[in-house]
CSV table of C-alpha atoms in Angstrom, one decimal:
chain,number,residue,atom,x,y,z
A,21,MET,CA,112.6,100.4,94.8
A,22,SER,CA,114.9,99.1,97.5
A,23,TYR,CA,114.1,98.1,101.1
A,24,GLU,CA,115.7,101.2,102.3
A,25,ALA,CA,114.0,103.4,99.9
A,26,ALA,CA,111.0,102.1,100.7
A,27,ILE,CA,111.2,102.5,104.9
A,28,GLN,CA,112.4,106.0,103.9
A,29,HIS,CA,109.4,106.3,101.9
A,30,LEU,CA,107.2,105.3,104.7
A,31,TYR,CA,108.9,107.2,107.4
A,32,GLY,CA,108.4,110.4,105.3
A,33,LEU,CA,104.8,109.9,105.5
A,34,GLN,CA,105.0,110.6,109.3
A,35,GLN,CA,104.9,114.6,108.1
A,36,PHE,CA,100.9,114.1,107.6
A,37,GLY,CA,100.9,113.3,111.3
A,38,ILE,CA,97.5,111.2,112.6
A,39,LYS,CA,94.6,111.9,111.0
A,40,LEU,CA,91.2,110.3,112.4
A,41,GLY,CA,88.9,109.6,109.4
A,42,LEU,CA,88.0,106.7,107.1
A,43,ASP,CA,88.3,108.6,103.7
A,44,ASN,CA,91.8,108.1,102.8
A,45,ILE,CA,91.9,104.4,103.8
A,46,ARG,CA,89.0,103.8,102.3
A,47,ARG,CA,89.9,105.2,98.8
A,48,LEU,CA,93.3,103.4,99.3
A,49,THR,CA,91.7,100.0,99.8
A,50,ALA,CA,89.5,100.8,96.9
A,51,LEU,CA,92.1,101.6,94.6
A,52,LEU,CA,93.8,98.0,95.4
A,53,GLY,CA,90.5,96.1,95.1
A,54,ASP,CA,89.4,96.0,98.7
A,55,PRO,CA,91.6,93.1,99.7
A,56,GLN,CA,90.7,93.3,103.4
A,57,THR,CA,87.1,91.5,102.0
A,58,ARG,CA,89.4,88.6,100.5
A,59,TYR,CA,89.6,86.8,104.0
A,60,ARG,CA,88.2,86.6,107.6
A,61,SER,CA,89.2,89.1,110.1
A,62,VAL,CA,88.8,89.6,113.8
A,63,HIS,CA,89.3,93.3,115.0
A,64,ILE,CA,90.8,94.1,118.5
A,65,ALA,CA,90.5,97.5,120.7
A,66,GLY,CA,91.5,98.7,124.0
A,67,THR,CA,93.9,100.7,125.9
A,68,ASN,CA,95.8,97.7,127.3
A,69,GLY,CA,96.0,94.4,126.1
A,70,LYS,CA,95.1,94.3,122.6
A,71,GLY,CA,98.7,93.5,121.3
A,72,SER,CA,98.8,90.7,123.5
A,73,THR,CA,95.0,89.6,123.0
A,74,ALA,CA,95.8,89.8,119.4
A,75,ALA,CA,99.0,87.7,119.7
A,76,MET,CA,97.0,84.8,121.6
A,77,VAL,CA,94.4,84.4,118.9
A,78,ALA,CA,96.8,84.5,116.4
A,79,SER,CA,98.9,81.7,118.1
A,80,MET,CA,95.7,79.4,118.8
A,81,LEU,CA,94.4,79.9,115.2
A,82,ARG,CA,97.8,78.7,113.7
A,83,GLN,CA,98.0,75.6,116.0
A,84,ALA,CA,94.3,74.9,114.7
A,85,GLY,CA,95.9,75.0,111.0
A,86,TYR,CA,95.0,78.2,109.8
A,87,ARG,CA,97.3,80.6,107.7
A,88,VAL,CA,97.2,83.6,109.6
A,89,GLY,CA,97.8,87.3,109.4
A,90,LEU,CA,98.9,89.4,112.1
A,91,TYR,CA,98.9,93.3,112.0
A,92,THR,CA,100.2,95.0,115.0
A,93,SER,CA,101.6,98.3,116.0
A,94,PRO,CA,104.2,100.0,116.7
A,95,HIS,CA,107.0,97.7,116.0
A,96,LEU,CA,110.0,97.7,118.5
A,97,VAL,CA,113.0,97.5,116.4
A,98,GLU,CA,112.2,96.8,112.7
A,99,PHE,CA,109.2,98.0,110.4
A,100,ARG,CA,108.5,94.2,109.4
A,101,GLU,CA,107.5,93.1,112.9
A,102,ARG,CA,104.0,95.2,112.3
A,103,ILE,CA,103.1,92.5,109.6
A,104,ARG,CA,103.2,88.7,110.0
A,105,VAL,CA,101.6,85.6,108.5
A,106,ASP,CA,101.9,82.3,110.5
A,107,GLY,CA,104.4,83.9,112.5
A,108,ARG,CA,106.9,85.4,109.9
A,109,MET,CA,107.6,89.1,109.3
A,110,ILE,CA,107.2,90.3,106.1
A,111,SER,CA,110.1,90.1,104.0
A,112,GLU,CA,111.9,93.2,102.5
A,113,ASP,CA,111.3,92.4,99.1
A,114,ALA,CA,107.6,92.2,99.7
A,115,VAL,CA,107.7,95.8,101.7
A,116,SER,CA,109.6,97.0,98.9
A,117,GLU,CA,107.2,95.9,96.2
A,118,LEU,CA,103.9,96.9,97.9
A,119,THR,CA,105.4,100.2,98.6
A,120,GLU,CA,105.9,100.7,95.1
A,121,ARG,CA,102.7,99.6,94.0
A,122,ILE,CA,100.6,101.4,96.9
A,123,LYS,CA,102.8,104.7,96.3
A,124,GLU,CA,102.0,104.4,92.2
A,125,LEU,CA,98.2,104.5,93.2
A,126,TRP,CA,97.4,107.6,94.9
A,127,ASN,CA,97.1,111.1,93.4
A,128,GLU,CA,98.5,114.2,95.4
A,129,PRO,CA,95.5,115.1,97.1
A,130,LEU,CA,95.1,111.8,99.2
A,131,ALA,CA,98.2,112.4,101.0
A,132,PRO,CA,97.9,109.1,103.3
A,133,THR,CA,99.6,109.2,106.5
A,134,PHE,CA,102.3,106.6,107.8
A,135,PHE,CA,99.5,104.2,109.4
A,136,GLU,CA,97.0,104.4,106.7
A,137,PHE,CA,99.6,103.6,104.1
A,138,THR,CA,101.0,100.6,106.2
A,139,THR,CA,97.6,99.8,107.0
A,140,ALA,CA,96.6,99.1,103.3
A,141,MET,CA,100.2,97.4,102.8
A,142,ALA,CA,99.0,94.7,105.6
A,143,PHE,CA,95.7,94.0,103.9
A,144,GLN,CA,96.9,93.7,100.3
A,145,PHE,CA,99.9,91.6,101.9
A,146,PHE,CA,97.5,89.4,103.4
A,147,ALA,CA,95.5,88.9,100.2
A,148,ASP,CA,98.4,88.1,98.4
A,149,GLN,CA,99.7,85.7,101.0
A,150,ARG,CA,96.0,83.9,100.7
A,151,VAL,CA,95.5,83.9,104.7
A,152,ASP,CA,92.3,82.1,106.1
A,153,ILE,CA,92.1,84.8,108.8
A,154,ALA,CA,93.7,88.2,109.9
A,155,VAL,CA,94.0,89.3,113.2
A,156,LEU,CA,93.9,92.8,113.5
A,157,GLU,CA,94.8,95.5,116.4
A,158,VAL,CA,93.5,98.9,116.4
A,159,GLY,CA,96.1,101.6,116.0
A,160,LEU,CA,94.5,104.2,117.6
A,161,GLY,CA,91.2,104.4,119.3
A,162,GLY,CA,89.3,102.5,116.9
A,163,ARG,CA,85.8,104.5,115.4
A,164,TRP,CA,88.2,106.2,113.0
A,165,ASP,CA,91.2,103.9,113.0
A,166,ALA,CA,92.4,103.3,109.6
A,167,THR,CA,92.0,99.2,110.4
A,168,ASN,CA,87.8,99.7,110.9
A,169,VAL,CA,87.2,99.3,107.5
A,170,VAL,CA,87.0,95.4,108.1
A,171,SER,CA,83.6,93.3,108.2
A,172,PRO,CA,84.9,91.0,111.3
A,173,ILE,CA,83.5,87.9,112.1
A,174,VAL,CA,84.2,89.1,116.0
A,175,THR,CA,85.5,92.1,117.5
A,176,ALA,CA,86.8,92.6,121.4
A,177,ILE,CA,87.7,95.9,123.4
A,178,THR,CA,90.4,94.7,125.9
A,179,SER,CA,90.3,97.5,128.6
A,180,ILE,CA,89.2,101.1,128.9
A,181,GLY,CA,91.8,103.6,130.4
A,182,TYR,CA,93.1,107.1,130.2
A,183,ASP,CA,95.3,107.0,127.0
A,184,HIS,CA,95.9,109.5,123.8
A,185,GLU,CA,93.4,111.9,125.3
A,186,GLU,CA,94.0,114.6,122.9
A,187,TYR,CA,92.5,112.2,120.6
A,188,LEU,CA,90.1,110.2,122.4
A,189,GLY,CA,88.8,112.2,124.8
A,190,THR,CA,89.4,113.4,128.4
A,191,THR,CA,86.7,111.1,130.1
A,192,LEU,CA,86.2,107.5,130.2
A,193,SER,CA,82.6,107.7,128.4
A,194,ALA,CA,84.5,109.5,125.5
A,195,ILE,CA,87.3,107.1,125.0
A,196,ALA,CA,85.0,104.4,125.3
A,197,GLY,CA,82.9,105.5,122.7
A,198,GLU,CA,85.7,106.1,120.2
A,199,LYS,CA,86.8,102.3,120.9
A,200,ALA,CA,83.1,101.0,120.7
A,201,GLY,CA,83.4,102.5,117.1
A,202,ILE,CA,84.7,99.1,115.5
A,203,ILE,CA,81.5,97.4,117.1
A,204,LYS,CA,79.5,96.3,113.9
A,205,ASP,CA,75.8,95.2,112.9
A,206,ASP,CA,75.1,91.7,114.2
A,207,VAL,CA,78.8,90.9,115.0
A,208,PRO,CA,79.2,89.9,118.7
A,209,VAL,CA,81.7,92.1,120.7
A,210,VAL,CA,83.9,90.5,123.4
A,211,LEU,CA,85.0,92.8,126.6
A,212,GLY,CA,87.5,92.5,128.7
A,213,PRO,CA,87.1,93.7,132.8
A,214,ILE,CA,85.3,97.0,131.9
A,215,GLU,CA,82.7,98.4,134.4
A,216,GLY,CA,80.9,101.7,135.0
A,217,GLU,CA,80.4,104.6,132.7
A,218,ALA,CA,82.6,102.9,129.9
A,219,LEU,CA,80.4,99.7,130.0
A,220,THR,CA,77.3,101.7,129.7
A,221,VAL,CA,78.4,103.4,126.8
A,222,ILE,CA,79.8,100.1,124.8
A,223,GLN,CA,76.4,98.7,125.8
A,224,GLN,CA,74.4,101.9,124.0
A,225,VAL,CA,76.6,101.5,121.0
A,226,ALA,CA,76.3,97.3,121.0
A,227,ALA,CA,72.5,98.0,121.1
A,228,ARG,CA,72.4,100.3,118.2
A,229,HIS,CA,73.9,97.7,115.9
A,230,ASP,CA,72.3,94.7,117.5
A,231,ALA,CA,75.7,93.2,118.2
A,232,ARG,CA,75.7,90.9,121.1
A,233,ILE,CA,78.2,91.5,123.9
A,234,VAL,CA,80.3,88.7,125.5
A,235,ARG,CA,81.4,89.9,129.0
A,236,PRO,CA,83.5,88.2,131.8
A,237,GLY,CA,81.4,87.3,134.9
A,238,ALA,CA,78.2,87.4,132.7
A,239,HIS,CA,79.3,85.1,129.9
A,240,TYR,CA,82.3,83.7,130.5
A,241,ARG,CA,84.4,83.2,133.5
A,242,LEU,CA,87.9,82.7,134.7
A,243,GLN,CA,89.3,81.2,137.4
A,244,GLY,CA,92.9,81.3,138.7
A,245,PRO,CA,95.2,83.9,139.1
A,246,SER,CA,98.1,82.5,137.4
A,247,PRO,CA,98.5,82.4,133.8
A,248,GLN,CA,100.5,78.9,134.3
A,249,ASP,CA,97.1,77.2,135.7
A,250,PHE,CA,93.4,78.7,135.3
A,251,SER,CA,90.3,77.7,133.8
A,252,TYR,CA,88.1,79.3,131.0
A,253,ALA,CA,84.4,78.5,131.0
A,254,GLY,CA,82.2,79.9,128.0
A,255,PRO,CA,78.6,79.5,126.7
A,256,SER,CA,80.1,76.0,125.4
A,257,TRP,CA,83.6,75.7,126.1
A,258,ARG,CA,85.0,74.2,129.2
A,259,LEU,CA,88.7,74.3,129.7
A,260,GLU,CA,90.9,73.4,132.8
A,261,HIS,CA,94.6,73.7,133.6
A,262,LEU,CA,95.2,76.1,130.9
A,263,ARG,CA,98.6,77.8,130.7
A,264,CYS,CA,99.6,80.8,128.7
A,265,GLY,CA,103.2,81.6,127.7
A,266,LEU,CA,103.2,85.2,128.6
A,267,VAL,CA,103.8,86.6,132.1
A,268,GLY,CA,102.1,88.5,134.5
A,269,ALA,CA,98.5,88.0,136.4
A,270,HIS,CA,96.9,90.5,133.9
A,271,GLN,CA,97.3,87.9,130.7
A,272,VAL,CA,94.5,86.0,132.6
A,273,ALA,CA,92.3,88.6,131.6
A,274,ASN,CA,93.5,88.8,128.7
A,275,ALA,CA,93.5,85.1,127.4
A,276,GLY,CA,90.2,85.4,128.7
A,277,CYS,CA,89.2,87.6,125.9
A,278,ALA,CA,91.1,85.6,123.4
A,279,LEU,CA,89.2,82.6,124.3
A,280,ALA,CA,85.9,84.0,124.5
A,281,MET,CA,86.6,86.0,120.8
A,282,LEU,CA,87.4,82.1,119.3
A,283,GLU,CA,84.3,80.7,121.0
A,284,ALA,CA,82.2,83.3,119.6
A,285,ALA,CA,84.1,82.7,116.2
A,286,SER,CA,83.5,79.2,116.4
A,287,GLU,CA,79.6,80.0,116.3
A,288,ARG,CA,80.3,81.5,112.9
A,289,GLY,CA,82.1,78.5,111.6
A,290,LEU,CA,85.6,78.8,112.9
A,291,SER,CA,86.9,75.7,114.5
A,292,VAL,CA,89.3,75.8,117.0
A,293,PRO,CA,90.4,72.0,118.3
A,294,GLU,CA,91.1,72.1,122.3
A,295,ALA,CA,94.6,70.7,121.7
A,296,ALA,CA,95.3,74.0,119.5
A,297,ILE,CA,93.9,76.1,122.0
A,298,ARG,CA,96.2,74.9,124.7
A,299,SER,CA,99.2,74.4,122.5
A,300,GLY,CA,98.8,77.8,120.7
A,301,LEU,CA,98.2,79.8,124.6
A,302,ALA,CA,101.2,77.7,126.0
A,303,THR,CA,103.7,78.8,123.0
A,304,VAL,CA,102.7,82.6,122.6
A,305,ALA,CA,105.2,85.3,122.6
A,306,TRP,CA,104.7,88.9,122.4
A,307,GLU,CA,108.1,90.9,123.0
A,308,GLY,CA,108.4,93.9,125.2
A,309,ARG,CA,105.7,92.9,127.3
A,310,LEU,CA,107.0,92.0,130.9
A,311,GLU,CA,110.1,90.5,128.9
A,312,PHE,CA,113.3,89.8,130.6
A,313,VAL,CA,116.0,89.9,128.3
A,314,ALA,CA,119.3,89.6,130.6
A,315,ASP,CA,120.8,88.5,134.0
A,316,ARG,CA,123.2,89.8,136.2
A,317,PRO,CA,121.7,92.3,136.6
A,318,ALA,CA,118.4,91.2,135.2
A,319,ILE,CA,116.7,93.7,133.0
A,320,LEU,CA,113.0,93.6,132.2
A,321,LEU,CA,111.2,95.5,129.4
A,322,ASP,CA,107.6,96.6,129.7
A,323,GLY,CA,105.7,98.9,127.0
A,324,ALA,CA,103.4,100.3,129.9
A,325,HIS,CA,103.0,103.4,129.2
A,326,ASN,CA,99.7,104.8,130.7
A,327,PRO,CA,98.6,105.0,134.7
A,328,ALA,CA,96.4,101.6,134.2
A,329,ALA,CA,99.5,99.7,132.7
A,330,ALA,CA,101.9,101.2,135.4
A,331,VAL,CA,99.3,99.5,138.1
A,332,VAL,CA,99.9,96.1,136.3
A,333,LEU,CA,103.7,96.4,136.2
A,334,ALA,CA,103.9,97.2,140.0
A,335,GLU,CA,101.8,94.4,140.8
A,336,PHE,CA,104.3,92.3,139.0
A,337,LEU,CA,107.4,93.8,140.3
A,338,SER,CA,106.1,93.7,143.8
A,339,HIS,CA,105.5,90.0,143.4
A,340,GLU,CA,109.2,89.6,141.7
A,341,LEU,CA,110.9,91.6,144.8
A,342,ALA,CA,108.6,89.8,147.2
A,343,THR,CA,110.2,86.4,146.2
A,344,GLY,CA,113.9,87.8,147.2
A,345,ARG,CA,115.3,86.9,143.7
A,346,PHE,CA,116.3,90.5,143.2
A,347,GLY,CA,117.8,93.2,145.7
A,348,ARG,CA,117.0,96.9,144.5
A,349,LEU,CA,115.0,98.0,141.4
A,350,LEU,CA,115.9,100.5,139.1
A,351,LEU,CA,113.6,102.5,136.9
A,352,VAL,CA,114.9,103.2,133.2
A,353,LEU,CA,111.9,105.6,132.4
A,354,GLY,CA,111.1,107.5,128.9
A,355,MET,CA,107.6,108.4,127.9
A,356,MET,CA,106.0,110.5,125.1
A,357,LYS,CA,105.2,114.2,125.4
A,358,ASP,CA,101.2,113.7,125.5
A,359,LYS,CA,101.8,111.0,128.5
A,360,ARG,CA,100.9,111.6,132.2
A,361,PRO,CA,104.4,110.6,134.1
A,362,ARG,CA,103.6,111.8,137.5
A,363,ALA,CA,100.4,109.6,137.4
A,364,PHE,CA,102.4,106.5,135.5
A,365,LEU,CA,105.0,106.7,138.5
A,366,GLU,CA,102.7,106.9,141.6
A,367,PRO,CA,102.2,103.1,141.6
A,368,LEU,CA,106.0,102.4,141.0
A,369,LEU,CA,107.5,105.0,143.5
A,370,PRO,CA,107.0,102.7,146.7
A,371,LEU,CA,109.3,99.8,145.0
A,372,LEU,CA,112.0,102.1,143.5
A,373,ASN,CA,115.5,102.7,144.7
A,374,ASP,CA,116.9,104.6,141.6
A,375,LEU,CA,115.3,106.3,138.8
A,376,ILE,CA,116.7,107.1,135.5
A,377,LEU,CA,115.3,109.1,133.4
A,378,THR,CA,115.7,109.8,129.6
A,379,ARG,CA,114.1,110.2,125.7
A,380,ALA,CA,113.6,107.7,123.2
A,381,GLU,CA,114.8,108.1,120.2
A,382,ILE,CA,111.7,109.4,118.5
A,383,GLY,CA,110.7,113.2,118.0
A,384,ARG,CA,107.5,112.6,120.1
A,385,ALA,CA,109.2,111.5,123.1
A,386,ALA,CA,109.8,114.0,125.9
A,387,THR,CA,113.3,115.2,127.2
A,388,ALA,CA,114.4,113.9,130.4
A,389,ASP,CA,114.2,117.7,132.0
A,390,MET,CA,110.4,117.6,130.8
A,391,LEU,CA,110.1,114.3,132.2
A,392,ALA,CA,111.6,115.6,135.6
A,393,SER,CA,109.8,118.9,135.8
A,394,ALA,CA,106.4,117.0,135.5
A,395,ILE,CA,107.2,114.5,138.3
A,396,MET,CA,109.2,116.3,141.2
A,397,PRO,CA,109.3,116.8,143.9
A,398,LEU,CA,110.0,112.8,144.4
A,399,PRO,CA,111.4,110.8,147.5
A,400,VAL,CA,113.9,109.4,144.9
A,401,ALA,CA,116.1,111.6,143.2
A,402,PRO,CA,116.2,111.0,139.3
A,403,HIS,CA,119.3,110.9,137.0
A,404,LEU,CA,118.7,112.7,133.9
A,405,THR,CA,120.2,111.0,130.2
A,406,ASP,CA,120.1,112.4,126.7
A,407,SER,CA,119.4,109.0,125.3
A,408,PRO,CA,118.9,105.4,125.9
A,409,THR,CA,122.5,104.3,125.4
A,410,GLU,CA,123.3,106.6,128.1
A,411,ALA,CA,120.6,105.6,130.5
A,412,LEU,CA,121.0,101.9,129.7
A,413,SER,CA,125.0,102.4,130.7
A,414,LEU,CA,124.3,104.1,133.8
A,415,ALA,CA,121.7,101.7,134.7
A,416,ARG,CA,124.3,98.8,134.4
A,417,ARG,CA,126.9,100.8,136.4
A,418,LEU,CA,124.6,101.4,139.4
A,419,ALA,CA,123.2,97.9,139.7
A,420,SER,CA,124.7,95.1,141.4
A,421,PRO,CA,124.4,91.8,139.6
A,422,GLU,CA,121.4,90.5,142.2
A,423,ASP,CA,119.7,93.7,140.9
A,424,LEU,CA,116.7,94.3,138.8
A,425,ILE,CA,116.8,96.9,135.9
A,426,CYS,CA,113.2,97.4,134.8
A,427,VAL,CA,112.8,99.8,131.2
A,428,ALA,CA,109.1,101.0,130.9
A,429,GLY,CA,107.1,104.1,129.8
A,430,SER,CA,106.8,103.8,126.0
A,431,LEU,CA,107.1,100.9,123.9
A,432,MET,CA,109.5,103.0,121.7
A,433,LEU,CA,112.1,103.4,124.6
A,434,VAL,CA,111.7,99.3,124.9
A,435,GLY,CA,112.7,98.9,121.4
A,436,ASP,CA,115.5,101.3,121.5
A,437,VAL,CA,116.6,99.0,124.5
A,438,LYS,CA,116.2,96.0,122.5
A,439,ALA,CA,118.3,97.5,119.8
A,440,LEU,CA,121.2,98.2,122.0
A,441,LEU,CA,121.2,94.6,123.5
A,442,ARG,CA,121.2,93.1,120.0
A,443,GLY,CA,123.9,95.5,118.6
A,444,ALA,CA,121.4,97.2,116.4
A,445,CYS,CA,121.4,101.0,115.5
A,446,LEU,CA,118.6,103.0,116.6
A,447,SER,CA,116.1,104.5,114.2
A,448,PRO,CA,114.2,107.6,115.1
A,449,LEU,CA,111.7,106.7,112.6
A,450,ARG,CA,109.5,104.2,114.0
A,451,GLY,CA,105.8,105.7,113.6
């Protein structure tokens, strides 16, 4: 099977949609000999911040000398971004071989989804590559997510907010209950800044599993508002003047989660020296999250796609604009049909000079007309475009060299723009 044929087969599985349940993935992994049991793992859920936290954990573990698998989703431009070992994407040959191998194992009633299939592929690839540890980001929710068949040495829930309500529920309590589904018996669970009803639910689930909760403020402390200089204090670790390679004040909280995870894991035999912690944090990279990709005019890409993430994005943009580095702010916005565009825009509106609505190249994306209907009336009259290509071209025509163009609302749209800037073709098939 060629790589192109493998990719077409994988994307063809999107016809099965999203299935919340573990039956298929358990059957698939059993047919493969349960590859996920052949290495240690850490498991990370959360509404926002889980990908950045996973990248930080993986980076620090690599610097400590471990062979590290990293599984994340979605990808931005290329499918292979989802599955990495020691920072390197899975090869095209491995994608082809594993697609064929797994395809031959199932029978017709199994009908795995795209995410179930690719999760099984990641588990097997990590086993084939003899990783020491896999860092696994939950795809959706936690309780019924395909990644939730592992037995991790530590888990984390980075944040709880409104997102994917049609699958996870319409209250913070319900969403927290789904994400708390990754909590395992006697396995510590690290939390980000989670409070109120969401925290209560997580505490109840953790108590049923006799899982120790590790919370900011209570069990670990962070000092310093900047990811360029902050301190961490946990039960036994004291680390001053840390620096994170990711921008945005919110990354301090994500770094705190990552550090608390590794500190908890160290109690279970995972040694991570201070030098590895410092170098791993300082060199971590995570595309599509507050990422500047061009100058004059500057282009900033951010995968924020829910109201909580929009608040973080607005805080960052407000700080950047206050420095005087930029003139006007132009927002290129594209979102999926199940998102809340008006709530997303609220914190950003006071900063905007121009708004360009568009549609990412994927079937689940809302059209510019749909977005306009959902957000109007607005103090800024939006421009409507039919594609990321048209939206980016229009933004560059409207912007002066001193202005800032921000692309947000969907990781799919961010991926489209990254592909355009690289001169690559846009693909509607990304899962």
